[in-house]
Short mmCIF file of C-alpha atoms in Angstrom, two decimals:
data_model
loop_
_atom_site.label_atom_id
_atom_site.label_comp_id
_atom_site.label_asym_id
_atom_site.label_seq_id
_atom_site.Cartn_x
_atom_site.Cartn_y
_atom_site.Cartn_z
CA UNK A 1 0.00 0.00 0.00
CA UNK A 2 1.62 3.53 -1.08
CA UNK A 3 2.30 5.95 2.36
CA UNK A 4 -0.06 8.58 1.64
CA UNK A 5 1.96 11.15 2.90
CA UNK A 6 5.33 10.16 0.53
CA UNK A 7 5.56 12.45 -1.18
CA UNK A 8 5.47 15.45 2.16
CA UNK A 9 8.54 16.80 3.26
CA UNK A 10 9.88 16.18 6.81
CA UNK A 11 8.75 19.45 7.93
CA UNK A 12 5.11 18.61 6.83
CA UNK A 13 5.05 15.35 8.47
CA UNK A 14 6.48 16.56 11.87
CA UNK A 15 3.30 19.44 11.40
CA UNK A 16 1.28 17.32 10.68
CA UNK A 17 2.04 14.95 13.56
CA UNK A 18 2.02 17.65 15.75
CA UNK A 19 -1.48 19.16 14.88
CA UNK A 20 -2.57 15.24 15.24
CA UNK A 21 -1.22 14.32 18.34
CA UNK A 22 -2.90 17.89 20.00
CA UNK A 23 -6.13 16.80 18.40
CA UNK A 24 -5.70 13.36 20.13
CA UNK A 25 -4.55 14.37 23.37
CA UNK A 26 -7.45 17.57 23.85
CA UNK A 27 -10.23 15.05 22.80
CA UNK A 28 -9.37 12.33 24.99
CA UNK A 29 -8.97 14.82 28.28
CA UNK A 30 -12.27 16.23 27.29
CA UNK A 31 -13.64 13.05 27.27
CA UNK A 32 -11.69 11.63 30.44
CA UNK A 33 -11.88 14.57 33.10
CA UNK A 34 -15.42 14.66 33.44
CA UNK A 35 -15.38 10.50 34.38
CA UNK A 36 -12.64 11.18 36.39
CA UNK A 37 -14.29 14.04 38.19
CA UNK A 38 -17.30 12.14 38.91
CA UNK A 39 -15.05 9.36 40.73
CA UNK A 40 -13.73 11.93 42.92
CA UNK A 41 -10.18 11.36 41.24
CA UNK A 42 -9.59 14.92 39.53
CA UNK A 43 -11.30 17.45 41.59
CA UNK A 44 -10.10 20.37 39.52
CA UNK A 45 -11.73 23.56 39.33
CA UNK A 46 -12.76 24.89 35.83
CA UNK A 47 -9.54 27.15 35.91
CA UNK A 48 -7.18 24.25 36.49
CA UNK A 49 -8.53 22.17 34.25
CA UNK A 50 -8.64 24.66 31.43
CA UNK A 51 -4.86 25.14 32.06
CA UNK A 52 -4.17 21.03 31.88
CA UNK A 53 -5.92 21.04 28.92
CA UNK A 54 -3.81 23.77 27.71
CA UNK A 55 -0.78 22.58 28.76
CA UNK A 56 -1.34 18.87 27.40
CA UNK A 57 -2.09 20.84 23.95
CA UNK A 58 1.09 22.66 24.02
CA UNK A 59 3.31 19.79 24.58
CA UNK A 60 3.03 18.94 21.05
CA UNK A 61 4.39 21.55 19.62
CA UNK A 62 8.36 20.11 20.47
CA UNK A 63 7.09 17.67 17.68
CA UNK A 64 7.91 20.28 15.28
CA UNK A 65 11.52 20.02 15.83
CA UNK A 66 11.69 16.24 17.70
CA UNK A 67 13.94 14.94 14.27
CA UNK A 68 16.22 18.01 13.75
CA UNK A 69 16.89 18.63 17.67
CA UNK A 70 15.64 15.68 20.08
CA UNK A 71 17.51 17.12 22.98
CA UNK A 72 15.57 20.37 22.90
CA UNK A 73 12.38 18.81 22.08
CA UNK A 74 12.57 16.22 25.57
CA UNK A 75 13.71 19.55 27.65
CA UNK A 76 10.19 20.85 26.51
CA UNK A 77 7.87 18.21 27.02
CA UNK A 78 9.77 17.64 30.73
CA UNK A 79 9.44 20.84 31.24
CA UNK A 80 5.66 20.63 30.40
CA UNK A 81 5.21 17.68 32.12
CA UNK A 82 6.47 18.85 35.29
CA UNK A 83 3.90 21.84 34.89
CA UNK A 84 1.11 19.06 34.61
CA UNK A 85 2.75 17.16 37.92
CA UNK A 86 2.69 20.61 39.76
CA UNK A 87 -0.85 21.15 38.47
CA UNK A 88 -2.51 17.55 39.42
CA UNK A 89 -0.55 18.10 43.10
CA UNK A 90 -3.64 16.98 44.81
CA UNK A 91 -5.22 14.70 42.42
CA UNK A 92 -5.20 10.48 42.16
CA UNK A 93 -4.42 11.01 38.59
CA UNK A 94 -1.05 10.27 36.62
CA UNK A 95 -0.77 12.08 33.16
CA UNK A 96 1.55 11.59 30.65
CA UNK A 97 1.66 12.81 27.35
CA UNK A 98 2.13 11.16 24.14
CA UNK A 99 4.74 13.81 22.93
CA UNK A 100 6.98 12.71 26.12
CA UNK A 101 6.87 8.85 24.80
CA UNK A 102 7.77 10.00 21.63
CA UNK A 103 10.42 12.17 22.26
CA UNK A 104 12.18 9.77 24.45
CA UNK A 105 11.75 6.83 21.73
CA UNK A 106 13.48 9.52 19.28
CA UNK A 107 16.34 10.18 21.91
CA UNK A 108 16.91 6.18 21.92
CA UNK A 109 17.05 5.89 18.11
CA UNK A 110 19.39 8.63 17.25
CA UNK A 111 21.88 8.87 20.62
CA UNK A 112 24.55 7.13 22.17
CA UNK A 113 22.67 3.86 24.58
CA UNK A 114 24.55 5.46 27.80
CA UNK A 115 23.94 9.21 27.10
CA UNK A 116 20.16 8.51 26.06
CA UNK A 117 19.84 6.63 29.06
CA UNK A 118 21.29 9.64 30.96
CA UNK A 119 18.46 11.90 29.94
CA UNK A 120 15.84 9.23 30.48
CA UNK A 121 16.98 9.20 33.92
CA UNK A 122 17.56 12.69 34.55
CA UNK A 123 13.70 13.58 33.06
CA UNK A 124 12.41 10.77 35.77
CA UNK A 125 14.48 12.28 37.94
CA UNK A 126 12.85 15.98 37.36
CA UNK A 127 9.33 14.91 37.59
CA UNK A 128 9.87 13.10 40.89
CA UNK A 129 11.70 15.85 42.67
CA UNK A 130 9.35 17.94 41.22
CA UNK A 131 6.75 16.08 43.25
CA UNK A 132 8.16 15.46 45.90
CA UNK A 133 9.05 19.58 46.22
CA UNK A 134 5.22 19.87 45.97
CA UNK A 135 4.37 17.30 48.38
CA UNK A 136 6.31 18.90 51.03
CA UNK A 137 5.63 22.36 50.52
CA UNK A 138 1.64 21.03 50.93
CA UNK A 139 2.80 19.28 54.69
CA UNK A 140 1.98 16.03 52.49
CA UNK A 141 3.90 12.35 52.99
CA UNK A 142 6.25 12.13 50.86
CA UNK A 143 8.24 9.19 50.75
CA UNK A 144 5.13 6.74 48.79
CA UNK A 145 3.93 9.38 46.33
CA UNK A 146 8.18 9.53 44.95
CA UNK A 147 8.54 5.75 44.90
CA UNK A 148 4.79 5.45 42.99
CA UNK A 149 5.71 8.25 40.40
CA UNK A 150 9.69 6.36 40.11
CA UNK A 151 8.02 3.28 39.45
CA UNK A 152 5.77 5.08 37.03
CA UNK A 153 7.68 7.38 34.84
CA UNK A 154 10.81 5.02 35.47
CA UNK A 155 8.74 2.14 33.74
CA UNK A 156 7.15 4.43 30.70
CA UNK A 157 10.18 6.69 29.99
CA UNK A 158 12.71 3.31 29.96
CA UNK A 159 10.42 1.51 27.55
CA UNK A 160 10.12 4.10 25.14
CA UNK A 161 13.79 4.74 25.25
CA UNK A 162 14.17 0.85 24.68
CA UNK A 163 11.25 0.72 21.50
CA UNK A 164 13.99 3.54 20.27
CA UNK A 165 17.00 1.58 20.34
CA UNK A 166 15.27 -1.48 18.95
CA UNK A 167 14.03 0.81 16.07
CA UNK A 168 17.49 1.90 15.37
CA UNK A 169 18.80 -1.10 15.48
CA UNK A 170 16.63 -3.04 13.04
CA UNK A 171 17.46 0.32 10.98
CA UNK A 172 21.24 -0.09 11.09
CA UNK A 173 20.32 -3.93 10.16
CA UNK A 174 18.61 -3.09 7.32
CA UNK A 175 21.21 -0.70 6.42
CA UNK A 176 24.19 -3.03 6.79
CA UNK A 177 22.05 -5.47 4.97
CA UNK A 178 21.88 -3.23 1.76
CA UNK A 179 25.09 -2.43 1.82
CA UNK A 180 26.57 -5.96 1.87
CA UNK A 181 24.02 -6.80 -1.30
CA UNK A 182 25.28 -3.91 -2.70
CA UNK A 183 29.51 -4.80 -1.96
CA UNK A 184 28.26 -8.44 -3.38
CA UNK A 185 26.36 -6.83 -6.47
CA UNK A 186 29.29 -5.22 -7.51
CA UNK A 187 31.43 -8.55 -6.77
CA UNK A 188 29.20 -10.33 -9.19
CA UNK A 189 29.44 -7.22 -11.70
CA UNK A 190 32.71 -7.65 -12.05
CA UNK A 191 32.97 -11.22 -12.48
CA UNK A 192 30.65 -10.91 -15.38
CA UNK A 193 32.39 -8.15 -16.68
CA UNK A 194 35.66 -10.10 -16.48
CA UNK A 195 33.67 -13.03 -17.69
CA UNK A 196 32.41 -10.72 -21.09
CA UNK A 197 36.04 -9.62 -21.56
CA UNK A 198 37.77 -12.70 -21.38
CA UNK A 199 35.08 -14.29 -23.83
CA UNK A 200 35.59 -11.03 -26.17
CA UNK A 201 39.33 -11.50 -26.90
CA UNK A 202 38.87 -15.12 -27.41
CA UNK A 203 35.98 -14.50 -30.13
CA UNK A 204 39.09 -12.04 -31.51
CA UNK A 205 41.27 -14.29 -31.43
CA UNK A 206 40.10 -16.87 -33.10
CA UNK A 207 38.60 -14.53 -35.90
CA UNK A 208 42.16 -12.42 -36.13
CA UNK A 209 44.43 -15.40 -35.34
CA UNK A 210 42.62 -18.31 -37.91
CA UNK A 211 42.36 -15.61 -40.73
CA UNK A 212 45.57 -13.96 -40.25
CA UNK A 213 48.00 -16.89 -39.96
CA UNK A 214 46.36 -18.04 -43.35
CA UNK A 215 46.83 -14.67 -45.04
CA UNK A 216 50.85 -14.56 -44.14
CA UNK A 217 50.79 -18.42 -45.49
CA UNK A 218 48.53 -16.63 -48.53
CA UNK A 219 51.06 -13.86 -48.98
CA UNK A 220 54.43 -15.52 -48.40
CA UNK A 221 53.11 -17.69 -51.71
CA UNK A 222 52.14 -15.17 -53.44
CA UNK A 223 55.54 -13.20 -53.10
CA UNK A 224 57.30 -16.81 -54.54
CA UNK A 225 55.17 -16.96 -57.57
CA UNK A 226 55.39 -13.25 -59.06
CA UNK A 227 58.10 -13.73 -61.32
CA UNK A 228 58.10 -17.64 -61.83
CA UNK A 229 53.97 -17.38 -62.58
CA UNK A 230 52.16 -14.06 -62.75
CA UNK A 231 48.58 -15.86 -63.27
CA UNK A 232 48.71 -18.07 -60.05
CA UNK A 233 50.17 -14.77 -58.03
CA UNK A 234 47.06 -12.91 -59.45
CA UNK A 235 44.99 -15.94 -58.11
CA UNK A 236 46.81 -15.85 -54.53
CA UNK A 237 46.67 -11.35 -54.30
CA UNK A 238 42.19 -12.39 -54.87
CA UNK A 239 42.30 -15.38 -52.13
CA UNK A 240 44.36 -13.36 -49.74
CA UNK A 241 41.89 -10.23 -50.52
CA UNK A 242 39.19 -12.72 -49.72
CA UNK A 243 40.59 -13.64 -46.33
CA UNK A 244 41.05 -10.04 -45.16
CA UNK A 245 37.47 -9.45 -46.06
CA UNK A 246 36.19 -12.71 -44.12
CA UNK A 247 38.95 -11.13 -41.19
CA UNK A 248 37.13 -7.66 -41.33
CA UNK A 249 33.57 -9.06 -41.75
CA UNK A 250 34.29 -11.08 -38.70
CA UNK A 251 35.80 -8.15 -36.52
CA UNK A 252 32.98 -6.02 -37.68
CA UNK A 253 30.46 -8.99 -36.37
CA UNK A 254 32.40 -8.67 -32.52
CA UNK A 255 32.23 -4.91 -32.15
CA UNK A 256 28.75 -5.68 -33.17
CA UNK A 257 28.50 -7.51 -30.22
CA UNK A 258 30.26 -4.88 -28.14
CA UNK A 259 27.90 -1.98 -29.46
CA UNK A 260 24.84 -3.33 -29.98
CA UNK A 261 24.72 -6.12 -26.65
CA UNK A 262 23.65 -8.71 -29.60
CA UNK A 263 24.99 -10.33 -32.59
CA UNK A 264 24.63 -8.75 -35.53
CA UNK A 265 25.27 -12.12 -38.19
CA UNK A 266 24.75 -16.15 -37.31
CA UNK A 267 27.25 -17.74 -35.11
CA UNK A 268 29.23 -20.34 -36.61
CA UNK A 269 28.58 -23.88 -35.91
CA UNK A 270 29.52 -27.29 -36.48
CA UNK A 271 27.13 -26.73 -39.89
CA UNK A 272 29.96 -24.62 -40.89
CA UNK A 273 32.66 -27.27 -40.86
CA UNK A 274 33.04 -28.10 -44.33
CA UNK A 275 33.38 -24.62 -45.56
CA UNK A 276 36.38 -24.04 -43.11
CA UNK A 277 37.93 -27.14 -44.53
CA UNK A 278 37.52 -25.76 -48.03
CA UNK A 279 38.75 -22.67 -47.01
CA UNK A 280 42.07 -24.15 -45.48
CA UNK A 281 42.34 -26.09 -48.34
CA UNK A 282 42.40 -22.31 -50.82
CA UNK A 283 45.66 -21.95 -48.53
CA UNK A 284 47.08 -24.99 -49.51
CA UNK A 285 46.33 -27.39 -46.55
CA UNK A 286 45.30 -30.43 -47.30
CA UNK A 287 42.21 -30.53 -44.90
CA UNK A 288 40.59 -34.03 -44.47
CA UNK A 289 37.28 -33.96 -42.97
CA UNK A 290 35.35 -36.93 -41.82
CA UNK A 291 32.22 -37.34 -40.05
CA UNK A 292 31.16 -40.02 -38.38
CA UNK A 293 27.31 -40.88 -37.40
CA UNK A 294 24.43 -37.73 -36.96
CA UNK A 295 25.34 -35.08 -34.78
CA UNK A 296 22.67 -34.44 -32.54
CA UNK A 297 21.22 -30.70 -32.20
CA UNK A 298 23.37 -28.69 -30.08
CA UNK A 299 22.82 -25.73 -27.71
CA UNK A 300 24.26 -22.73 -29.58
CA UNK A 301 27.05 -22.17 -27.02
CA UNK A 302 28.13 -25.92 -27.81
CA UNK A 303 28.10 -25.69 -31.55
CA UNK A 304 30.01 -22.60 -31.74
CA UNK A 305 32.42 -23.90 -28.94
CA UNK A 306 33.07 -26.96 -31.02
CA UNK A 307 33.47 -25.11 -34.23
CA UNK A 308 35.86 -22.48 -33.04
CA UNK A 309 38.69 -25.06 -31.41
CA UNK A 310 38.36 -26.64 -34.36
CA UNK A 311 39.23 -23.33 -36.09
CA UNK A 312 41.73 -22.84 -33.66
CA UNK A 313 43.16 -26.23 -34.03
CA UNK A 314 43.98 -25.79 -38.14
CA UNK A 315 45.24 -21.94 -37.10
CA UNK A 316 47.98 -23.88 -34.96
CA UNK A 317 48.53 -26.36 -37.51
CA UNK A 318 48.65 -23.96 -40.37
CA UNK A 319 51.15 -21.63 -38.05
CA UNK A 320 53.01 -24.54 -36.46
CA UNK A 321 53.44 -26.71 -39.05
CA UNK A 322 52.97 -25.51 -42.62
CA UNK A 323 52.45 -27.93 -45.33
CA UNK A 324 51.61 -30.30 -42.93
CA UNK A 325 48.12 -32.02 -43.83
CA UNK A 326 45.44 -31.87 -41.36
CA UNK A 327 42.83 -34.56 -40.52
CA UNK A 328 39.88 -32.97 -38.52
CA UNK A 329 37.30 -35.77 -37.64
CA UNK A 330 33.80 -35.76 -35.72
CA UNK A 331 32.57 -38.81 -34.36
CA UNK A 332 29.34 -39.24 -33.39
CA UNK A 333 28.35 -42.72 -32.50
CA UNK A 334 29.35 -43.25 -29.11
CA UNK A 335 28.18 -42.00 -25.88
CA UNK A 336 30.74 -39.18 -26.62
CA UNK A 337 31.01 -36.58 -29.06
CA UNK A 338 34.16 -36.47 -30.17
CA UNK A 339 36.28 -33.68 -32.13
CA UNK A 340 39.91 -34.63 -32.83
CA UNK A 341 42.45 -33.10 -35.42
CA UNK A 342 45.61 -34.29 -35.85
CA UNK A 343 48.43 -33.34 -37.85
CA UNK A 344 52.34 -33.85 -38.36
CA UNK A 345 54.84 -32.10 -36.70
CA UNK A 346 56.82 -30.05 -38.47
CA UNK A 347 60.60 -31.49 -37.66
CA UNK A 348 61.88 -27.33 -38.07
CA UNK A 349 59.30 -26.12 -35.29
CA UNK A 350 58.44 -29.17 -33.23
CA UNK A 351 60.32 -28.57 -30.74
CA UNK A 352 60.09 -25.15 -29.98
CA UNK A 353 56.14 -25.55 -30.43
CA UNK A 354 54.78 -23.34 -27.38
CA UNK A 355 51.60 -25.56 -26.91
CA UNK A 356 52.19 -29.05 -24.68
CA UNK A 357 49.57 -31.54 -23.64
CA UNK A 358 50.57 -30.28 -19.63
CA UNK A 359 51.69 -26.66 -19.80
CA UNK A 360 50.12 -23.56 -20.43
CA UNK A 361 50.50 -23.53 -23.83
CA UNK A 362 50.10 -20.41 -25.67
CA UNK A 363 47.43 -17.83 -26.75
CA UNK A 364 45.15 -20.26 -28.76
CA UNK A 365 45.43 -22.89 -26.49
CA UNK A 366 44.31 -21.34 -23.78
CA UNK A 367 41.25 -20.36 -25.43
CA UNK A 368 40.77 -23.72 -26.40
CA UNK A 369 40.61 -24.73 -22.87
CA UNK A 370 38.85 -21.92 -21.89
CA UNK A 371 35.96 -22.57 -24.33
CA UNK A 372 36.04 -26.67 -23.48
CA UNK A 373 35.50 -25.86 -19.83
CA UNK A 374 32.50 -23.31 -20.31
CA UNK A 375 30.51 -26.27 -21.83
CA UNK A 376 31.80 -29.16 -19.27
CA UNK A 377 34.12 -30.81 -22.36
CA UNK A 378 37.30 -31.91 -21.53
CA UNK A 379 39.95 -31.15 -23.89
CA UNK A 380 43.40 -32.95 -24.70
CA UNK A 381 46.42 -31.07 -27.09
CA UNK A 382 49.97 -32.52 -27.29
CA UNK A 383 51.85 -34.87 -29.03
CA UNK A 384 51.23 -38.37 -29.94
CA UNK A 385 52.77 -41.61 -30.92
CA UNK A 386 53.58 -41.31 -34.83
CA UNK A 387 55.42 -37.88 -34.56
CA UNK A 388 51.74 -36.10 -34.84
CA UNK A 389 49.93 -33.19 -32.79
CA UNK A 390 47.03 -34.10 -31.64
CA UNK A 391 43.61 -32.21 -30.51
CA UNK A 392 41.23 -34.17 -28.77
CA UNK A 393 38.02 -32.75 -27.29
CA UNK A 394 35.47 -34.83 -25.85
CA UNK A 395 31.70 -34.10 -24.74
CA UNK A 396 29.17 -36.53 -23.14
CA UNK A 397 26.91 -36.50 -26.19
CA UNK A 398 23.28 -34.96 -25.40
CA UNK A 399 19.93 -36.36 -26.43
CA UNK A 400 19.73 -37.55 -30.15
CA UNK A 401 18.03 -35.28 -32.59
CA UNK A 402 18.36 -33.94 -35.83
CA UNK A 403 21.66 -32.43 -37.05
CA UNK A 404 22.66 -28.69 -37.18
CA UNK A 405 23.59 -28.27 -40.68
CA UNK A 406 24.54 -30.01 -43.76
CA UNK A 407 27.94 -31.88 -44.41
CA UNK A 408 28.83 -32.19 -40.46
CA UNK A 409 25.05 -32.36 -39.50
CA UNK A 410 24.52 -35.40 -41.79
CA UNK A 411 27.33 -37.66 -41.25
CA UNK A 412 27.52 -38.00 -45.03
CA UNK A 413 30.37 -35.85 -45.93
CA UNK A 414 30.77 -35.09 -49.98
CA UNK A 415 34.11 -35.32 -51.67
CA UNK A 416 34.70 -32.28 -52.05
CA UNK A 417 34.85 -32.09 -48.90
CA UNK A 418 37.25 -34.57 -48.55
CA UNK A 419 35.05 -37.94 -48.20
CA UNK A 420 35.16 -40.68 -45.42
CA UNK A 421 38.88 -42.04 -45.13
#
């Protein structure tokens, strides 16, 4: 339910509970003295009891300024209170006003326990020696009227004061509650932003790094065959302007991600398999691609996990063994889905290769490994018996279902993609 009074300023509520607590308090002694008068326990003349009522009106008015100054506001309504004890001298009656209670619960939510306590004590303290005085001056006993009124005020003034601190203290709760939702808001902020960045540079590196390494390959052939044949170095300047568009076009499709919070082209798959073997084949890799039983439909974050180390896999072999040729296989028919490519290393750069089956490895492996642990796939890269470098990733194969795309989807491979073996 919306607070009616929201949208008020502090000033205008403190009025406002001001003017309603006077109301309250002049209604109910208008309604009260005349019962007590009949019962013989406030035998106050007219005059007197047109001054309580007065007097029991005014002490709202420290309401005004009970949030901004609480010390100033409980002097008043003591002071007014011992007025009211001086007043009702020879009456049965106790009266305390609701200002006082309220005043005193402020002074336990905003000050110190001990120094609030202090002038709780010190305002029982006032209107019993106030009494007392009285008492005396009228030749009256003493001694049982001070205990009663200790008792009394003692009892009211100490539980307000307590309903304060308990107020304040759920407050502070509350508070400290916030904040620590806040501190761990901000905690999980920054994982995700760490998360965002370190999946960023891997989506750049595999677009730079796979297109790149095959444009130097590109280039380094082209420079060999402008003088010995002109045609074929026309062919290679086309494929290698090819590749830098695919290598901009890709680029363009992450910043699209960065600027727009969604991407702006379809996210390569496993669908998209035999048109990266073709393409490492334009750069003079002998890709052989084989695909073994029907890949079953694949969450999106799989599918382009699984296509991208094996993008990263022929980057590596294309950088780290030129020449070499490449076997990329996906097998399907076990309770597994497989993804291996293997290739032969390079005797020249085999063993200063940065990327072992145990260490670190370098840049694109550790986006490889990266990407196999954000889908639960563990992933394998070293050497192997035969002198070969071997990828293995392996997934615990999901519910059957149709496949994601043609050539790797159907488990039917054409020869020009390379066939079965």
């Amino acid at each position: 339910m919306r607070d009616p009074f929201s949208g008020l300023s502090a000033r205008r509520r403190d009025a406002l509970l001001a003017a309603g607590t006077a109301v309250l308090t002049l209604g109910g002694l208008l309604l009260t003295l005349p019962l007590l008068a009949e019962e013989g326990l406030a035998p106050l003349d007219p005059t007197r009891r047109a001054l309580l009522l007065v007097l029991a009106t005014a002490q709202a008015v420290p309401l005004l300024w009970w949030r901004t100054r609480p010390r100033a506001a409980l002097i008043a309504v003591v002071a007014v209170q011992v007025a009211v004890v001086v007043l009702l001298q020879d009456s049965e009656v106790t009266y305390r006003g609701i200002p006082t209670i309220l005043v005193i619960a402020r002074i336990g939510a905003v000050a110190a326990v001990r120094r609030g306590l202090a002038l709780v004590l010190a305002a029982v303290a006032a209107e019993v020696l106030v009494r007392g005085v009285v008492l005396a001056g009228l030749g009256r006993p003493v001694l049982g009227p001070m205990l009663e009124s200790t008792l009394s005020a003692g009892g009211t003034y100490l539980l307000a004061f307590l309903v304060g601190v308990i107020i304040a203290g759920r407050a502070e709760n509350r508070r400290l509650q916030r904040q620590q939702e806040r501190r761990e808001q901000d905690v999980r902020l920054e994982a995700a932003l760490a998360e965002e960045r370190r999946r960023i540079a891997g989506e750049l590196h595999d677009v730079a790094a796979h297109h790149l390494s095959g444009m130097v390959v590109q280039a380094a052939a082209v420079e060999r065959l402008v003088d010995r044949d002109p045609e074929a170095a026309k062919a290679g300047a086309a494929s290698l302007r090819r590749q830098g568009k695919e290598t901009l076009d890709g680029l363009r499709s992450v910043v699209g991600l960065l600027r727009t919070g969604g991407p702006v082209a379809p996210v390569a798959g496993l669908r998209d398999l035999p048109q990266l073997a073709r393409d490492a084949r334009d750069l003079g890799v002998g890709v052989q691609l084989e695909v073994r039983g029907v890949v079953p439909e694949l969450a999106p974050l799989v599918d382009a996990a699984l296509y991208r180390i094996a993008q990263q896999s022929l980057s590596n072999a294309l950088q780290h063994a030129p020449g070499a040729p490449v076997h990329l296989e996906l097998d399907a028919q076990g309770p597994m889905l497989a993804l291996r490519v293997e290739n032969p290393l390079a005797p020249a750069t085999a063993p200063e290769r940065p990327d072992t089956a145990d260490g670190p490895g370098g840049t694109g492996l550790a986006v490889m490994r990266e990407r196999a642990a954000a889908i639960g796939a563990r992933l394998e890269a070293g050497p192997a018996e035969g002198g070969i470098w071997r990828v293995l990733l392996q997934l615990p194969r999901p519910a059957a279902g149709a496949g994601p795309g043609s050539g790797a989807a159907s488990g039917r491979p054409s020869a020009e993609d390379g066939g079965a073996r």
